[in-house]
Amino acid sequence: MDEVQKMMYQAPDAEGKVNFVNLYDLEDMAKKVIPEGGYGYISSGAGDLWTIEQNIKSFNHKVIVPRVLADIEHPDMSTEIFGDKLSLPVIMAPVASHGLAHVKGEVATAKGIAESDTIFTISSYANKPFKDISSAGKGAPQWFQFYMSKDDGINRDILDEAKANGMKAIVLTADATVGGNREMDKRTGFVFPLGMPIVSAYQSGVGQNMDAVYGSSKQKLSPRDVEFIAEYSGLPVFVKGVQCAEDAHVAMESGAGGVWVTNHGGRQVDGGRPAFDSLSEVAEAVNKQVPVVFDSGVRRGTHVFKAIAQGADLVAIGRPVLYSLALGGSEGVKQVFDFFKEELAKTMQLAGTHNVEEIKKATLSNYPWA
Amino acid sequence: MDEVQKMMYQAPDAEGKVNFVNLYDLEDMAKKVIPEGGYGYISSGAGDLWTIEQNIKSFNHKVIVPRVLADIEHPDMSTEIFGDKLSLPVIMAPVASHGLAHVKGEVATAKGIAESDTIFTISSYANKPFKDISSAGKGAPQWFQFYMSKDDGINRDILDEAKANGMKAIVLTADATVGGNREMDKRTGFVFPLGMPIVSAYQSGVGQNMDAVYGSSKQKLSPRDVEFIAEYSGLPVFVKGVQCAEDAHVAMESGAGGVWVTNHGGRQVDGGRPAFDSLSEVAEAVNKQVPVVFDSGVRRGTHVFKAIAQGADLVAIGRPVLYSLALGGSEGVKQVFDFFKEELAKTMQLAGTHNVEEIKKATLSNYPWA
Amino acid sequence: MDEVQKMMYQAPDAEGKVNFVNLYDLEDMAKKVIPEGGYGYISSGAGDLWTIEQNIKSFNHKVIVPRVLADIEHPDMSTEIFGDKLSLPVIMAPVASHGLAHVKGEVATAKGIAESDTIFTISSYANKPFKDISSAGKGAPQWFQFYMSKDDGINRDILDEAKANGMKAIVLTADATVGGNREMDKRTGFVFPLGMPIVSAYQSGVGQNMDAVYGSSKQKLSPRDVEFIAEYSGLPVFVKGVQCAEDAHVAMESGAGGVWVTNHGGRQVDGGRPAFDSLSEVAEAVNKQVPVVFDSGVRRGTHVFKAIAQGADLVAIGRPVLYSLALGGSEGVKQVFDFFKEELAKTMQLAGTHNVEEIKKATLSNYPWA
Amino acid sequence: MDEVQKMMYQAPDAEGKVNFVNLYDLEDMAKKVIPEGGYGYISSGAGDLWTIEQNIKSFNHKVIVPRVLADIEHPDMSTEIFGDKLSLPVIMAPVASHGLAHVKGEVATAKGIAESDTIFTISSYANKPFKDISSAGKGAPQWFQFYMSKDDGINRDILDEAKANGMKAIVLTADATVGGNREMDKRTGFVFPLGMPIVSAYQSGVGQNMDAVYGSSKQKLSPRDVEFIAEYSGLPVFVKGVQCAEDAHVAMESGAGGVWVTNHGGRQVDGGRPAFDSLSEVAEAVNKQVPVVFDSGVRRGTHVFKAIAQGADLVAIGRPVLYSLALGGSEGVKQVFDFFKEELAKTMQLAGTHNVEEIKKATLSNYPWA
């Protein structure tokens, strides 16, 4: 994007039902309506794109073994976290800058997610004011993903605002203390075209590339930051980016109220382990002391099933929601969760699991040929 | 298919010898003569088609180790089940709606299979009346695949009809209590264009999609249904869809007279284990107490050999028979079994196995690179 | 090939140096000069061609670990078997009907091989008279591959002729008691266009397809046949087609003077184990009691090195020699062995092995990712 | 290259900044500016190119497990060897004939590397005089890669010159006592178009192919050569080409001051083990007694990270530097090291490693599906 394009970034403004069969359809369709730089930023990953591709493929490292004669009809997909009831164990992962996908940005996303009776994790790098997003999501729990400032005074202000807006948990992103090696952004010359009001106190905003944006937030994250946030906010704090047992222990010892297993959608370390392959190790270390959320590469109801069977309590999705947001606004957002409801219900029925707790007890079989 | 197409579904009516070298040829040829919606319904599988593809590829997870100097000529392929002698250990799996492939539907299939001296498993969702199918198959054993009604009175009536028509066994399909995620059917807009007379008491019929059809049958299958069918019919009952040792035990404890290992041809749970990989686990659990039938992905005499070496007593085939039915009617059907006879005979000879019992003792070698 | 083509099969008659860098070049070039049916017969394999492809790929299941500082220059490739000294541990495998590749057939092959100072294994299904082939190969040892007649009188006559022509060993092909499933031959309608004088007493010859030709030889091979040949001929007898330890024991107990590990170039059982993967198991069973010959998929000096490191005493090649015969007559044949001399010498030097005995002690490393 | 081309080999003479995102871009761009024969010689590998391809792919046999909350900003990439401080743990591998890539040859390379504060390993087959190269690299350590003459008098003279030019270590290439099977050079008819002044006493030079050039140097390398060089030069001697524990022991017992793990960039033994897969075995054998250098297939900062985590002290690169030399002269050379600095810094930050010593303690996870 050259300077002129940057100034005149034209995000889609579509509203209404999107016609898709699966989420790969959505990706193809979204590519045609989101401006190149924005689409590249959303869709791509680090380096040779090996890890981002393996994220999806790695779900085949474990295969489902369907069970029969289980006396099931209409399996129960609902679940609960921190006292909030959700219609399905799939929530919205934090994703920066929904304004790249739709002029209504996070406001439309919040609306669609609230209508899906699940959780929206609002990114620090949202393009809409905190209050507008939380208002749009009324009736559904919201969490706040935190990129900390280097200044603790600013951090306190942001946490105050998060609490004022009713956030139920704080998600500390710990796996992005610098931007990953995003070659697509180098090729398109991508810079963020829109402001980020939640962090405007430390983030100057429009026209900066990803390295500059990450550079303005805090790099030297440590267990003390988890303690600080937990203590100051009084809210459960997820450490996001945990990929091994050791870090699960570090997080819990720091007072984390949850552990979020992810490799940031393959956007940070190429040649890093696919997120699904890290899940069981982390879940075993956590040992049900705190909730485990999983994301990275989830595109199917069967992926949700497998992640829960490997130890996740909740599964988060990201890119597909942005694509559907671009194509249909809040209605598109809701359709993505409807898609997961349909696929997960079928999978649960055919796998012989009456509810989410039974998925957790389902056995997956190793698949060394994948 | 739009409304007009649906009304005027034009199934092939070819009769006579089909010119093919292998079953992949048949698939290519059949695609040209079966209407798009029907071909899509028959040929496709669930989700990303991973499991359906792995079903065939997974036969390479185990390799044949040929034996020499075994003093063999003309190996004996015949076998026996429930007192019926078969010319080869390959039978016809239940497949819905043969009328999609040929105007004569299951009547032509029954004829071709009877001439092959093997078993036809008649689907509940057949398009021809029970009596016509059983008459056409005279001289050969037939089994009945049962999709139960939610009403036990209807179930008793259907079982009465099955017995009246001479069925030798009942096959309870337990892996399809809802339809799988068949995206091809969504893309073509497939609805069943033809009636299903055997289950007309609970199945309203023409113009419904697969979800509606499955929805009208019983979802909450349990061990009690196996007991009910066995007791009421007095016939051996196969539980079809068993993919692990636990379910083999459940089936046998419920009085099953046989266990049928399958993943429904990759049509139900994508990301599920390839059926061949489940076979040895199930066969070991069954431990020869009841017969084991295997299907899913069988396209070669070597596949039949491998399945039997892994513990199957009989191997069932499905799609290829529909393709050859479309291309040549009953004669085409018979040719598919001739194809297996030729390939299996060669394989038995070269593997040093005189008969089916010796195949069961043959050792396959693991192939981790497949 | 239709009837007219069959009658006028036009084999190449080229003579002189062939311009190739590797054996895949040869295959591409030969395809252009050998008539379609003949090329298809020579080049193809069984079924889905999986085993024939894995034959070559499987060499990567084990990788060479080069050694340094080994004080080597001009490694010694020579070896010895049954008192005959060879210039390299690579010999000619038996291949039927060289007349398909060149008008001079086995006479030209014998000449090129003799000039390479190695062994020609003459096929029972050669197109030239025994005496002509043995004369052309003067100065080099020759072995005779035996497809037995069903009539032991004929067998004695053929063995008498083999001895009269100076054969040093008999190779009993035990893995081809029926023809494999060669679909290419079905597609081209291949029939053998040329007579087979060595076995003319039981083989009627021209115009028959492979199934008919194999059908006229003996199917019911057993250990007694090994005993019979060894006793009657007084020559060492290789059992060709041994792929597991059990059959190695059977062969040796029957008096075999050698064991030949092969899967017949992937032409017999598709889905069978790649030959290289069977080698170490057989070699361990043989335990140096008799020589082990290996073939199937050998296209590189590194393949020869790996096969010897896994337990082979000699490595045999087939198709590439036919291709070069088609392109350059006897000179082309010699070039193939020169190719192996160059590649094997480089490999031995770089792997730190002074001679063939040291190759046998070289360690290969497992490669599970191949 | 025919005779005329050989005489008029036109190497690039570009100077200035090169516009690339990653090293694969560089390769594509360099292919357009380096004459065909020269590009083929630089870029290609042995035989079927399997090992050269696996060299890069094999880095995925082990995956990085990122760590969080590690309290890091600006990780320290500097390291030290033999008292020399380097800005990063990446050095220049010895590569013959830089004059193929640029008219200024090794003089430009030396300048770019010195500006990168790292080590240039000068090849015996350099195209520029020793003095010119060492002068151009002032301010940075240089090592000398030695292809020995068959004449020890000449060897002493060359070592004298190396010491006179300030070389800090001698690298004895032990894995190239003959040229590998480079088919690309056969196809292009490549001969070296430029003189090799450092070894002019035994190497007649221009117009010879690789086999002739290697043939003029010493083949029979042994532990005595390591002893000789170490004793005569008083410098640390690396044995280059060590790929297993046994050879690491041989090298160290011969007085080697370092071990260099490489498979010569996949140029020598095709079907040989990918170099990365040999690294941990060698490093364990070396057990920190001497430094370990690694090369072959390094194209990413993540590759550098993985190699160090597997036991390398330094990582060497080759082809990419030649490509960038061709495109931008000394400035291009420097850019390649800048590229590694950027990627390695990001990787270290995201993997939670403060410095090179911490990389050595990082755990990689096995990845059997790669």
CSV table of C-alpha atoms in Angstrom, one decimal, chain A residues 87-322:
chain,number,residue,atom,x,y,z
A,87,SER,CA,-24.2,-21.8,23.8
A,88,LEU,CA,-21.2,-23.7,22.6
A,89,PRO,CA,-17.5,-24.2,23.6
A,90,VAL,CA,-16.3,-21.9,20.8
A,91,ILE,CA,-15.4,-18.2,21.5
A,92,MET,CA,-13.9,-15.3,19.7
A,93,ALA,CA,-10.1,-15.0,19.9
A,94,PRO,CA,-8.6,-11.5,20.2
A,95,VAL,CA,-7.7,-10.2,16.7
A,96,ALA,CA,-6.4,-6.7,16.0
A,97,SER,CA,-8.1,-4.1,13.9
A,98,HIS,CA,-11.4,-5.5,12.8
A,99,GLY,CA,-11.7,-2.2,10.9
A,100,LEU,CA,-9.6,-3.8,8.2
A,101,ALA,CA,-12.5,-6.2,7.5
A,102,HIS,CA,-15.5,-4.0,7.9
A,103,VAL,CA,-16.3,-0.3,8.5
A,104,LYS,CA,-18.2,-1.1,11.6
A,105,GLY,CA,-15.3,-3.0,13.0
A,106,GLU,CA,-15.5,-4.5,16.5
A,107,VAL,CA,-19.0,-3.1,17.0
A,108,ALA,CA,-20.4,-5.4,14.4
A,109,THR,CA,-18.4,-8.3,15.7
A,110,ALA,CA,-19.6,-7.8,19.2
A,111,LYS,CA,-23.2,-7.7,18.1
A,112,GLY,CA,-22.9,-11.0,16.1
A,113,ILE,CA,-21.1,-12.7,18.9
A,114,ALA,CA,-23.6,-11.7,21.5
A,115,GLU,CA,-26.3,-13.1,19.3
A,116,SER,CA,-24.4,-16.3,19.3
A,117,ASP,CA,-24.3,-16.5,23.1
A,118,THR,CA,-20.6,-16.7,23.4
A,119,ILE,CA,-17.6,-14.7,24.4
A,120,PHE,CA,-15.9,-11.9,22.5
A,121,THR,CA,-12.2,-11.3,23.4
A,122,ILE,CA,-11.6,-7.6,22.6
A,123,SER,CA,-8.2,-6.8,21.3
A,124,SER,CA,-6.1,-3.9,22.7
A,125,TYR,CA,-5.6,-3.0,19.1
A,126,ALA,CA,-9.4,-2.7,18.3
A,127,ASN,CA,-10.4,0.2,16.0
A,128,LYS,CA,-13.5,1.2,17.9
A,129,PRO,CA,-13.9,2.8,21.4
A,130,PHE,CA,-14.1,0.4,24.3
A,131,LYS,CA,-17.6,1.6,25.3
A,132,ASP,CA,-19.0,1.2,21.8
A,133,ILE,CA,-17.8,-2.4,21.6
A,134,SER,CA,-19.0,-3.4,25.1
A,135,SER,CA,-22.4,-1.7,24.4
A,136,ALA,CA,-22.8,-3.6,21.2
A,137,GLY,CA,-22.2,-6.9,22.9
A,138,LYS,CA,-24.7,-6.5,25.7
A,139,GLY,CA,-26.1,-9.7,27.0
A,140,ALA,CA,-22.9,-11.7,26.4
A,141,PRO,CA,-19.7,-11.9,28.4
A,142,GLN,CA,-16.6,-10.1,27.0
A,143,TRP,CA,-13.0,-10.5,27.8
A,144,PHE,CA,-10.2,-8.0,27.2
A,145,GLN,CA,-6.9,-8.9,25.5
A,146,PHE,CA,-4.1,-6.8,26.9
A,147,TYR,CA,-1.0,-5.5,25.1
A,148,MET,CA,0.7,-3.7,28.0
A,149,SER,CA,2.2,-0.3,27.8
A,150,LYS,CA,5.8,0.2,29.1
A,151,ASP,CA,4.2,2.7,31.6
A,152,ASP,CA,2.3,1.1,34.5
A,153,GLY,CA,0.2,4.2,35.0
A,154,ILE,CA,-1.2,3.8,31.5
A,155,ASN,CA,-1.7,0.1,32.2
A,156,ARG,CA,-3.8,0.9,35.3
A,157,ASP,CA,-5.9,3.3,33.2
A,158,ILE,CA,-6.5,0.7,30.6
A,159,LEU,CA,-7.4,-1.9,33.2
A,160,ASP,CA,-9.8,0.6,34.8
A,161,GLU,CA,-11.5,1.1,31.5
A,162,ALA,CA,-11.7,-2.6,30.9
A,163,LYS,CA,-13.4,-3.1,34.3
A,164,ALA,CA,-15.7,-0.1,33.7
A,165,ASN,CA,-16.8,-1.7,30.5
A,166,GLY,CA,-17.6,-5.0,32.2
A,167,MET,CA,-14.8,-7.2,31.0
A,168,LYS,CA,-15.0,-10.6,32.8
A,169,ALA,CA,-11.3,-11.6,32.3
A,170,ILE,CA,-8.0,-10.2,31.1
A,171,VAL,CA,-6.0,-12.1,28.4
A,172,LEU,CA,-2.3,-11.2,28.6
A,173,THR,CA,-0.8,-11.9,25.2
A,174,ALA,CA,2.7,-13.2,26.0
A,175,ASP,CA,3.7,-14.7,22.7
A,176,ALA,CA,4.0,-11.4,20.7
A,177,THR,CA,6.6,-9.3,22.4
A,178,VAL,CA,7.8,-8.6,18.9
A,179,GLY,CA,6.0,-9.1,15.7
A,180,GLY,CA,6.7,-12.4,13.9
A,181,ASN,CA,8.4,-12.5,10.5
A,182,ARG,CA,5.4,-11.6,8.3
A,183,GLU,CA,6.7,-11.5,4.8
A,184,MET,CA,3.4,-10.8,3.3
A,185,ASP,CA,3.2,-7.5,5.1
A,186,LYS,CA,6.7,-6.6,3.7
A,187,ARG,CA,5.6,-7.4,0.2
A,188,THR,CA,2.4,-5.4,0.4
A,189,GLY,CA,4.0,-2.6,2.4
A,190,PHE,CA,1.2,-2.9,5.0
A,191,VAL,CA,0.8,-0.2,7.6
A,192,PHE,CA,-2.2,0.0,10.0
A,193,PRO,CA,-4.6,2.5,8.4
A,194,LEU,CA,-6.9,3.0,11.4
A,195,GLY,CA,-6.5,4.3,14.9
A,196,MET,CA,-6.5,2.1,18.0
A,197,PRO,CA,-8.5,4.0,20.6
A,198,ILE,CA,-8.2,1.7,23.6
A,199,VAL,CA,-4.4,2.0,23.7
A,200,SER,CA,-4.1,5.5,22.3
A,201,ALA,CA,-2.3,6.6,25.4
A,202,TYR,CA,0.8,4.7,24.3
A,203,GLN,CA,0.1,3.9,20.7
A,204,SER,CA,0.4,6.8,18.2
A,205,GLY,CA,-1.5,4.9,15.7
A,206,VAL,CA,-2.4,5.3,12.0
A,207,GLY,CA,0.4,4.7,9.4
A,208,GLN,CA,2.6,2.5,11.4
A,209,ASN,CA,3.7,-1.0,10.5
A,210,MET,CA,3.4,-4.0,12.8
A,211,ASP,CA,6.9,-3.8,14.1
A,212,ALA,CA,6.4,-0.2,15.2
A,213,VAL,CA,3.1,-1.1,16.8
A,214,TYR,CA,4.5,-4.0,18.8
A,215,GLY,CA,7.5,-1.9,19.5
A,216,SER,CA,5.5,0.7,21.4
A,217,SER,CA,4.1,-1.9,23.8
A,218,LYS,CA,5.9,-3.7,26.5
A,219,GLN,CA,8.5,-6.3,25.5
A,220,LYS,CA,9.9,-7.4,28.8
A,221,LEU,CA,6.9,-9.4,30.0
A,222,SER,CA,7.5,-11.5,33.1
A,223,PRO,CA,5.6,-13.4,35.8
A,224,ARG,CA,5.4,-10.1,37.7
A,225,ASP,CA,3.1,-8.7,35.0
A,226,VAL,CA,0.7,-11.5,35.5
A,227,GLU,CA,0.7,-10.8,39.3
A,228,PHE,CA,0.3,-7.1,38.7
A,229,ILE,CA,-2.7,-7.5,36.4
A,230,ALA,CA,-4.4,-10.1,38.6
A,231,GLU,CA,-3.9,-8.0,41.7
A,232,TYR,CA,-4.9,-4.6,40.2
A,233,SER,CA,-7.9,-5.9,38.2
A,234,GLY,CA,-9.2,-8.6,40.5
A,235,LEU,CA,-10.1,-10.4,37.3
A,236,PRO,CA,-9.0,-13.9,36.1
A,237,VAL,CA,-5.9,-13.4,33.9
A,238,PHE,CA,-5.2,-15.8,31.0
A,239,VAL,CA,-1.6,-16.1,29.9
A,240,LYS,CA,-1.9,-16.4,26.1
A,241,GLY,CA,0.8,-18.2,24.2
A,242,VAL,CA,1.6,-21.1,26.6
A,243,GLN,CA,3.0,-24.0,24.5
A,244,CYS,CA,4.7,-26.2,27.0
A,245,ALA,CA,4.3,-27.7,30.5
A,246,GLU,CA,7.0,-25.4,32.0
A,247,ASP,CA,5.3,-22.3,30.9
A,248,ALA,CA,1.9,-23.6,32.2
A,249,HIS,CA,3.6,-24.0,35.6
A,250,VAL,CA,5.1,-20.5,35.4
A,251,ALA,CA,1.7,-19.0,34.5
A,252,MET,CA,-0.2,-20.8,37.3
A,253,GLU,CA,2.5,-19.9,39.9
A,254,SER,CA,2.2,-16.3,38.8
A,255,GLY,CA,-1.5,-16.4,39.7
A,256,ALA,CA,-2.9,-16.9,36.2
A,257,GLY,CA,-6.6,-17.7,36.2
A,258,GLY,CA,-6.4,-19.5,32.9
A,259,VAL,CA,-4.0,-20.8,30.3
A,260,TRP,CA,-4.4,-20.1,26.6
A,261,VAL,CA,-2.6,-22.5,24.3
A,262,THR,CA,-1.9,-20.9,20.9
A,263,ASN,CA,1.0,-20.2,18.5
A,264,HIS,CA,-0.7,-17.0,17.6
A,265,GLY,CA,-2.2,-18.5,14.5
A,266,GLY,CA,1.2,-19.4,13.0
A,267,ARG,CA,2.0,-15.7,12.9
A,268,GLN,CA,5.0,-15.6,15.2
A,269,VAL,CA,7.6,-18.4,15.0
A,270,ASP,CA,7.7,-20.4,11.8
A,271,GLY,CA,9.2,-23.8,12.4
A,272,GLY,CA,7.5,-23.7,15.8
A,273,ARG,CA,5.3,-26.6,16.9
A,274,PRO,CA,1.8,-26.7,15.6
A,275,ALA,CA,-0.5,-25.5,18.4
A,276,PHE,CA,-2.6,-28.7,18.5
A,277,ASP,CA,0.5,-30.7,19.2
A,278,SER,CA,1.3,-28.6,22.2
A,279,LEU,CA,-2.2,-28.9,23.7
A,280,SER,CA,-2.1,-32.2,25.6
A,281,GLU,CA,1.2,-31.4,27.2
A,282,VAL,CA,-0.1,-28.1,28.5
A,283,ALA,CA,-3.4,-29.5,29.6
A,284,GLU,CA,-1.8,-32.3,31.6
A,285,ALA,CA,0.4,-29.7,33.3
A,286,VAL,CA,-2.6,-27.5,34.1
A,287,ASN,CA,-4.4,-30.6,35.4
A,288,LYS,CA,-7.8,-28.8,35.6
A,289,GLN,CA,-6.6,-26.2,38.1
A,290,VAL,CA,-7.6,-23.4,35.7
A,291,PRO,CA,-9.4,-23.3,32.4
A,292,VAL,CA,-7.5,-24.0,29.2
A,293,VAL,CA,-8.4,-22.1,26.0
A,294,PHE,CA,-7.1,-23.3,22.7
A,295,ASP,CA,-6.7,-21.6,19.3
A,296,SER,CA,-4.8,-21.8,16.0
A,297,GLY,CA,-6.0,-23.4,12.9
A,298,VAL,CA,-9.6,-24.3,14.0
A,299,ARG,CA,-11.8,-24.5,10.9
A,300,ARG,CA,-14.1,-27.4,11.6
A,301,GLY,CA,-16.4,-28.8,14.2
A,302,THR,CA,-14.2,-31.8,14.2
A,303,HIS,CA,-11.2,-29.6,15.2
A,304,VAL,CA,-13.2,-28.2,18.1
A,305,PHE,CA,-14.0,-31.8,19.2
A,306,LYS,CA,-10.4,-32.9,18.9
A,307,ALA,CA,-9.1,-29.9,20.9
A,308,ILE,CA,-11.6,-30.5,23.7
A,309,ALA,CA,-10.7,-34.2,23.7
A,310,GLN,CA,-7.1,-33.2,24.1
A,311,GLY,CA,-7.8,-31.0,27.1
A,312,ALA,CA,-9.2,-27.6,26.0
A,313,ASP,CA,-12.2,-26.2,27.9
A,314,LEU,CA,-12.9,-23.6,25.2
A,315,VAL,CA,-11.8,-23.3,21.7
A,316,ALA,CA,-11.2,-19.8,20.1
A,317,ILE,CA,-11.4,-18.8,16.5
A,318,GLY,CA,-10.2,-15.7,14.7
A,319,ARG,CA,-9.6,-15.3,11.0
A,320,PRO,CA,-12.9,-16.9,9.8
A,321,VAL,CA,-14.9,-14.5,11.8
A,322,LEU,CA,-13.1,-11.5,10.2
